[in-house]
mmCIF file of C-alpha atoms in Angstrom:
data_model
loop_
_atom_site.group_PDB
_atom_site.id
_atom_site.type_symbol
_atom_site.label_atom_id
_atom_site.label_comp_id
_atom_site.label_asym_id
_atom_site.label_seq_id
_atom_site.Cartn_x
_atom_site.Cartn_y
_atom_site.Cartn_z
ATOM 1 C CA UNK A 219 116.993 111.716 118.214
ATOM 2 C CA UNK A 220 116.962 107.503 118.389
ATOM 3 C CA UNK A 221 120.722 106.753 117.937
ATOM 4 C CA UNK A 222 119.674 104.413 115.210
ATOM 5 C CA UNK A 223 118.330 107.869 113.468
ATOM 6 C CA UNK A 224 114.344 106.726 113.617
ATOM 7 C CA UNK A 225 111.510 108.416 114.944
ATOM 8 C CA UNK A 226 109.014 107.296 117.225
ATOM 9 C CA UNK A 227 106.499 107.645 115.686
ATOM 10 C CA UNK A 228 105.965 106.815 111.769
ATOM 11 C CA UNK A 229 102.991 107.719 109.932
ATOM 12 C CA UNK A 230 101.181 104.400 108.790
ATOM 13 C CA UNK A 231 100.697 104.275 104.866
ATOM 14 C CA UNK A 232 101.892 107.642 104.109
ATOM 15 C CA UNK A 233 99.032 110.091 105.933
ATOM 16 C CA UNK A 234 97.415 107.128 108.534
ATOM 17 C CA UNK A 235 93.799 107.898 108.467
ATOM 18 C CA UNK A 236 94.148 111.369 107.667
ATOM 19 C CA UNK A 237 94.452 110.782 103.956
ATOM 20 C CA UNK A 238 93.495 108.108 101.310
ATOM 21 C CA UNK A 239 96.223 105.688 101.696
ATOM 22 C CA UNK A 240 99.272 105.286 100.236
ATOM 23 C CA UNK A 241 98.932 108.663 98.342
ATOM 24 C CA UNK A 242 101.309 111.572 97.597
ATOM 25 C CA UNK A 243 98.464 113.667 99.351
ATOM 26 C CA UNK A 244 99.253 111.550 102.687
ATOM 27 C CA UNK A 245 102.920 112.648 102.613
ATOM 28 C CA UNK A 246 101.984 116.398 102.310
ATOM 29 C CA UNK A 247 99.639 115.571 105.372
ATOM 30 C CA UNK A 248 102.022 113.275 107.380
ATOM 31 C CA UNK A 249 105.258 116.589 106.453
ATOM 32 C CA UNK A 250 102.495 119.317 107.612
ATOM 33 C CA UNK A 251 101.647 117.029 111.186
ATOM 34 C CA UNK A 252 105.643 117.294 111.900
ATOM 35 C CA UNK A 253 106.260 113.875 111.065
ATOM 36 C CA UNK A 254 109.313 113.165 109.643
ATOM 37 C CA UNK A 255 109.109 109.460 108.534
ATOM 38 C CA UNK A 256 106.510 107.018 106.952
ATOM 39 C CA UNK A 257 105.571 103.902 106.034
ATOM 40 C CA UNK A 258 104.038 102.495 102.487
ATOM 41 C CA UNK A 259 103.435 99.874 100.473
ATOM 42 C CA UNK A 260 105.048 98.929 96.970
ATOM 43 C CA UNK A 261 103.224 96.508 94.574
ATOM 44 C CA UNK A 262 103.938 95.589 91.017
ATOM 45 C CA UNK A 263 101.749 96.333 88.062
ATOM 46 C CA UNK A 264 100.994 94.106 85.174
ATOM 47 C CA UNK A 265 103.934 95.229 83.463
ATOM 48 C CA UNK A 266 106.372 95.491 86.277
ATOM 49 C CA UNK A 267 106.145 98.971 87.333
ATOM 50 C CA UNK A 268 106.145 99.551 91.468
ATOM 51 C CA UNK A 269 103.287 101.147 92.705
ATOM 52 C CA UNK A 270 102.095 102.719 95.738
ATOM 53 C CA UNK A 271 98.834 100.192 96.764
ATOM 54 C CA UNK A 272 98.284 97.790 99.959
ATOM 55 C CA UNK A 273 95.368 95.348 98.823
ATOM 56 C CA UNK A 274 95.860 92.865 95.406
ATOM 57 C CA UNK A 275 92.548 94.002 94.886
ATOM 58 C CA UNK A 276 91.387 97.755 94.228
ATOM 59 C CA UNK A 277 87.891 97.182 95.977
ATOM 60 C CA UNK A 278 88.678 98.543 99.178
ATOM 61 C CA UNK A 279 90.814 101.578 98.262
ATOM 62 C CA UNK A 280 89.312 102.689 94.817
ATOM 63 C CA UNK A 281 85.492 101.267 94.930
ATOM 64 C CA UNK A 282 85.882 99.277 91.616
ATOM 65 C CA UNK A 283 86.684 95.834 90.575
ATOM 66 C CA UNK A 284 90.031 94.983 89.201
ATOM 67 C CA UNK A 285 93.169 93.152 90.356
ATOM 68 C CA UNK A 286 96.533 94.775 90.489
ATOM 69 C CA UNK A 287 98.610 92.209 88.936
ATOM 70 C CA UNK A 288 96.916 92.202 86.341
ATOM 71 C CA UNK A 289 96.317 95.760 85.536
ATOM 72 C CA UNK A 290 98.656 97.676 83.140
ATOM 73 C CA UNK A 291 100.599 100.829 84.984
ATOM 74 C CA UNK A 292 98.460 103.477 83.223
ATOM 75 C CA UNK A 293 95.160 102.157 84.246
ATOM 76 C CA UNK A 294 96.164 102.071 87.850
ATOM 77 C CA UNK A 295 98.198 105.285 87.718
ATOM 78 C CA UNK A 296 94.694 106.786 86.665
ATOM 79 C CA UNK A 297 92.833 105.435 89.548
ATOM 80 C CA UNK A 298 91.127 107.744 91.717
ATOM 81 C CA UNK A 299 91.914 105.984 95.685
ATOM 82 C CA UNK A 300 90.456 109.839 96.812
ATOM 83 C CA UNK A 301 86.666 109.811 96.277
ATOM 84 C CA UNK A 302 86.193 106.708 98.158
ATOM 85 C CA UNK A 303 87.608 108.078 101.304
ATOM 86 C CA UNK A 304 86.358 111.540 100.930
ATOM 87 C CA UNK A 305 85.158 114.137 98.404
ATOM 88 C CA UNK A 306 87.459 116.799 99.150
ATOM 89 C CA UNK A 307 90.586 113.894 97.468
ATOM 90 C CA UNK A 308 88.254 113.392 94.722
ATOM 91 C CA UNK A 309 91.364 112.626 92.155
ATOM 92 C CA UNK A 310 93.744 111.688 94.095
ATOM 93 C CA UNK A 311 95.426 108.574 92.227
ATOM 94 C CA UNK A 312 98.032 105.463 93.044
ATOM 95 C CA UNK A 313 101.041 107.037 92.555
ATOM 96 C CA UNK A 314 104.630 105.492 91.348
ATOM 97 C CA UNK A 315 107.292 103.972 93.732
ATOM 98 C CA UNK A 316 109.433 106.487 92.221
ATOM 99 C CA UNK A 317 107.273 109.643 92.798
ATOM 100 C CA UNK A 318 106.868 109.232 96.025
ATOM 101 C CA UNK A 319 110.217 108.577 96.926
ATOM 102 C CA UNK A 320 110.948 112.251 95.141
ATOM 103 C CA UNK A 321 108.241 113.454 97.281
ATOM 104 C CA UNK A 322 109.993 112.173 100.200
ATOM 105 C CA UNK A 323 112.894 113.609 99.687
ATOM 106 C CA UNK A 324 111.172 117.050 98.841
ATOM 107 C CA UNK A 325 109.462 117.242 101.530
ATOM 108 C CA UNK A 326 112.507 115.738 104.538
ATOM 109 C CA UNK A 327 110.351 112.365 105.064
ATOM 110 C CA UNK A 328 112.427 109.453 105.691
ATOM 111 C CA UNK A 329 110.268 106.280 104.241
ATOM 112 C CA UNK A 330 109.904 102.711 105.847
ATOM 113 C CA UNK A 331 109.083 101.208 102.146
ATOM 114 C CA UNK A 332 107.283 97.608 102.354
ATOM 115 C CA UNK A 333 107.626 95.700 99.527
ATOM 116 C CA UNK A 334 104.294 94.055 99.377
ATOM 117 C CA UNK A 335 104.116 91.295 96.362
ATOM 118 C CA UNK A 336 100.854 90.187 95.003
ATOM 119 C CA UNK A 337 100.910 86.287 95.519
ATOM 120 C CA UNK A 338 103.326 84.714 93.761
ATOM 121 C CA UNK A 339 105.501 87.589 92.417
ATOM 122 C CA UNK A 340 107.866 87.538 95.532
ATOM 123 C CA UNK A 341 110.852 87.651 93.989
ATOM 124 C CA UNK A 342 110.118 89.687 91.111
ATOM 125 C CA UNK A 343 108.529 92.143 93.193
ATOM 126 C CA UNK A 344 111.306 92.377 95.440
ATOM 127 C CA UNK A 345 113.893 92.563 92.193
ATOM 128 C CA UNK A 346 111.674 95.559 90.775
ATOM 129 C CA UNK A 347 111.622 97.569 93.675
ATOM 130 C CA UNK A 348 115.898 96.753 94.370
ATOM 131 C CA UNK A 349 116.698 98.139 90.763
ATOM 132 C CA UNK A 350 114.828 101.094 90.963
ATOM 133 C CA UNK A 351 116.762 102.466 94.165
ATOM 134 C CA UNK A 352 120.002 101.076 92.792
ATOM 135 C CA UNK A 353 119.171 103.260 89.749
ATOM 136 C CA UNK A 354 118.656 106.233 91.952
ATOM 137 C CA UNK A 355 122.083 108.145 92.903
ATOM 138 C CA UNK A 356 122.147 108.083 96.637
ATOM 139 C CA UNK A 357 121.314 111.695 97.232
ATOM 140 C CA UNK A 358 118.083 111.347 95.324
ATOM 141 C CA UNK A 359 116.690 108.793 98.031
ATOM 142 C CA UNK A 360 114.820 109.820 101.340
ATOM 143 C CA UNK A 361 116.152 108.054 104.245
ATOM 144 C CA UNK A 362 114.860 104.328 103.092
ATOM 145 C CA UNK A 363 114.435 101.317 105.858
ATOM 146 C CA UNK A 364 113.253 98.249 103.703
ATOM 147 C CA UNK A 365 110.679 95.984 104.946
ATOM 148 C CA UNK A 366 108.448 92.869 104.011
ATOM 149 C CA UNK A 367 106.913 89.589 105.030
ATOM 150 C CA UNK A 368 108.350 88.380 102.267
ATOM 151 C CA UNK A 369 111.925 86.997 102.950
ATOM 152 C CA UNK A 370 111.909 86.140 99.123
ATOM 153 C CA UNK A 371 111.573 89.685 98.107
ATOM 154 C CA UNK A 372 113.352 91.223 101.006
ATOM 155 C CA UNK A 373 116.590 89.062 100.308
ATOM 156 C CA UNK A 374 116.326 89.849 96.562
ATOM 157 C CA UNK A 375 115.866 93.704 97.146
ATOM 158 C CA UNK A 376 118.710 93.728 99.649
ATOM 159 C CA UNK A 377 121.127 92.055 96.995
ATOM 160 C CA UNK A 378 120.378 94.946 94.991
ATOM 161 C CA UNK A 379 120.934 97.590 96.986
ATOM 162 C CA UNK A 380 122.797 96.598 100.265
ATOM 163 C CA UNK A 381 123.543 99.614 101.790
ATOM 164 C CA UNK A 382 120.133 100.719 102.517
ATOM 165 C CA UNK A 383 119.015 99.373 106.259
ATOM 166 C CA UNK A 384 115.932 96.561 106.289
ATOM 167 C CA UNK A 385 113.644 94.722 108.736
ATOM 168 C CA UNK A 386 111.771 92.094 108.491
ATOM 169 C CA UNK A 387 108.152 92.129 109.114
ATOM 170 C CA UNK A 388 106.185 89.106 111.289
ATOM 171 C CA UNK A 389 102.840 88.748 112.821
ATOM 172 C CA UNK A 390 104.296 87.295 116.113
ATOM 173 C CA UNK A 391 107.503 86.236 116.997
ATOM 174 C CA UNK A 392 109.742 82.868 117.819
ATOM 175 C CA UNK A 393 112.987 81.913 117.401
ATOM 176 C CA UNK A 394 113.060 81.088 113.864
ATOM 177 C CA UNK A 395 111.656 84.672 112.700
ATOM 178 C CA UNK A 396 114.856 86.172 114.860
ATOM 179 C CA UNK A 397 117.594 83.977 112.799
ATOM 180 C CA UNK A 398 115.794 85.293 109.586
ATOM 181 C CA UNK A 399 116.143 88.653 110.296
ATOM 182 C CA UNK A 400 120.024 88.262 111.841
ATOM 183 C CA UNK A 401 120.638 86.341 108.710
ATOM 184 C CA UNK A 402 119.436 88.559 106.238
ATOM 185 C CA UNK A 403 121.634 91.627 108.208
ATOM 186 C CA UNK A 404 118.779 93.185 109.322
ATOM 187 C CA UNK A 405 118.397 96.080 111.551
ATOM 188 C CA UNK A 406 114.957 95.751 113.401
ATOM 189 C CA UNK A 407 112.196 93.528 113.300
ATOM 190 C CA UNK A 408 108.797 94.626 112.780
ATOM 191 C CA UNK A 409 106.144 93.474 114.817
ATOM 192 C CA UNK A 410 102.142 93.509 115.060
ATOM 193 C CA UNK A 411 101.105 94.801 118.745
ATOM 194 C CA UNK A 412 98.963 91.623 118.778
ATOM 195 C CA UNK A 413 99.968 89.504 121.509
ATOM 196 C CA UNK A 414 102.952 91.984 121.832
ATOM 197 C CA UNK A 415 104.505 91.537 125.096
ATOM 198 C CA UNK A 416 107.555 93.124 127.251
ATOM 199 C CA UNK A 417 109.314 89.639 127.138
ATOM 200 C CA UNK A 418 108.771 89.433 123.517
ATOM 201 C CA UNK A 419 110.931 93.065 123.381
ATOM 202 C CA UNK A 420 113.441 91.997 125.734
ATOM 203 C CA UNK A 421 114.253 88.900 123.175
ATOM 204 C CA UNK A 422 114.296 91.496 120.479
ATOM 205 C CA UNK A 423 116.880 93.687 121.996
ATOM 206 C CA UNK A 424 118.655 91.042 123.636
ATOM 207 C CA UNK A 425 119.059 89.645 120.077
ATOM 208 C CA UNK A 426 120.665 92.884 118.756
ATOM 209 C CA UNK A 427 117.788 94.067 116.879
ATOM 210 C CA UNK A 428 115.473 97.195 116.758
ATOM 211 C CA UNK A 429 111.814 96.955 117.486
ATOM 212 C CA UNK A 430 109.161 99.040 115.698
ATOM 213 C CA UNK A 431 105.492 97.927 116.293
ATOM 214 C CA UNK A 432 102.236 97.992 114.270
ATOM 215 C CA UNK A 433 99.605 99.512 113.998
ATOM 216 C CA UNK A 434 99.420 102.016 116.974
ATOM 217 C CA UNK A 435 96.810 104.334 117.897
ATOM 218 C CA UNK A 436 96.261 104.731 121.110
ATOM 219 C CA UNK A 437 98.831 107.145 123.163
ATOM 220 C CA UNK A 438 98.554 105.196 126.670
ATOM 221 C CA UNK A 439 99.513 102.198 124.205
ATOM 222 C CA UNK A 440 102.245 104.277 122.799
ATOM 223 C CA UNK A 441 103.533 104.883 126.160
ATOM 224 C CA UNK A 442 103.601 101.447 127.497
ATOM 225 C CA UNK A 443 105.394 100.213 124.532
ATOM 226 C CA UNK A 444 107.963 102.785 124.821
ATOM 227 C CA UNK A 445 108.447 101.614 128.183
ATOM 228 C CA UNK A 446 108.976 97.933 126.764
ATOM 229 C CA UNK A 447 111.913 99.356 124.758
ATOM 230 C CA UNK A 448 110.090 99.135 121.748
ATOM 231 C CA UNK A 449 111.665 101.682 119.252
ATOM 232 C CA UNK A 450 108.763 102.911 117.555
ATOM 233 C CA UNK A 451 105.472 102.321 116.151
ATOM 234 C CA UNK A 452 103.857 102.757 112.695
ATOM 235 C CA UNK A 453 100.309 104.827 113.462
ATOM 236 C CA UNK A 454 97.455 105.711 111.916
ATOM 237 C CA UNK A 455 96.663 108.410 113.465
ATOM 238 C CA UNK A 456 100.620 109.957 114.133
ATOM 239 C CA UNK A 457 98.369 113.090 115.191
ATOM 240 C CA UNK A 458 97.630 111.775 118.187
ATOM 241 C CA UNK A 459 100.438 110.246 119.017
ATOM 242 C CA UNK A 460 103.693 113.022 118.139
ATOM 243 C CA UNK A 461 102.937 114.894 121.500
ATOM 244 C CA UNK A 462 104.504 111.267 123.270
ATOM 245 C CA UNK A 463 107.334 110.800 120.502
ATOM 246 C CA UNK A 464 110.543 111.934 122.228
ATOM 247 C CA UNK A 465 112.233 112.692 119.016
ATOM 248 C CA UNK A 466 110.651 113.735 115.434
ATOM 249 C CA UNK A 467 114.213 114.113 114.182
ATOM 250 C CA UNK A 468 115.441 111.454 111.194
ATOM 251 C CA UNK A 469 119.423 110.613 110.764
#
């Protein structure tokens, strides 16, 4: 058990490559692997609901044309993401923000939720997802840390609801992106293992902030990182990685 009550390891859009991403199927996956946290990815429909979906585009995910922001809730809540990754998800949509926070909590996952505008919605994004936890009673929530790239939608969230923990997501780190995350009262800073190195930890922890890293695979990876004082990773394949995890227990 961190003392900061987060996991080592953190399953990397709900079910890492075990399961479409960012699908409720993912969670079941990720709860059944003995995870007890993950990571996804909230995007805004047409009309404003938050959705479970990495890419603007569904091209990648679903096999068909079509551009989130401008798609209506239903049609993307009927969107199979299953049959391109494999037959046996055949149907298998995107799922609600709010559905798979209720899944969360059913099943003991605690959720690292990225808010992930399309371009140009930052704020509005990060407004959308904010008033849907602060319309949630406390007790209905999974253990939430919020994240973006997006200061924009991560200070606008966190003015909604600021008593759930945030971080603040970068591709590499400098000064600048540590005053950002101290300013906005974050907790940890999220950073790509790109270029990753033990002095870019030390600044991290010297700074007063947690360190999670993404996207991890690779135990002997895992290991070294751990060694860094890196706090955790976000993984794709968490089945790999769990047997290096110290702790699998969530605050």
């Amino acid at each position: 058990m961190s003392d900061w009550g987060w996991p080592g390891v953190i399953a990397h859009r709900c079910g890492g490559a075990l399961a479409p991403e960012n699908a409720l199927a993912g969670l079941g996956i990720a709860a059944r692997l003995g995870c007890v946290a993950v990571e996804f990815d909230a995007m805004l429909s047409a009309d404003g609901v938050p959705l479970l979906i990495h890419d603007e585009t569904l091209d990648r995910t679903a096999g068909v044309p079509g551009r989130v922001a401008e798609m209506p809730a239903d049609a993307l809540l009927a969107t199979d993401v299953g049959c391109v990754f494999h037959p046996a998800f055949r149907g298998e949509t995107i799922p609600r923000l709010i559905d798979a926070l209720a899944r969360c909590r059913a099943l003991g996952l605690a959720a690292n939720l990225e808010i992930k505008p399309a371009t140009g919605v930052e704020i509005e994004t990060g407004r959308a997802v904010g008033m849907l936890l602060a319309s949630m009673a406390p007790e209905e929530r999974p253990v939430l840390l919020l994240s973006s790239f997006s200061a924009d939608a991560l200070r606008i969230a966190a003015g909604c609801v600021p008593e759930i923990p945030r971080a603040f997501l970068v591709e590499a780190l400098d000064d600048a992106v540590i005053d950002t995350a101290l300013a906005f009262g974050c907790q940890s800073l999220n950073l790509s293992r790109q270029g990753l190195s033990a002095a870019h930890v030390a600044a991290v922890k010297k700074a007063g902030l947690r360190c999670l890293v993404y996207t991890v695979n690779q135990p002997d990876e895992a290991r070294r990182l751990a060694a860094w004082g890196v706090d955790g990773v976000f993984s794709d394949r968490p089945d790999l990685l769990l047997p290096v995890s110290a702790s699998q227990n969530p605050a």
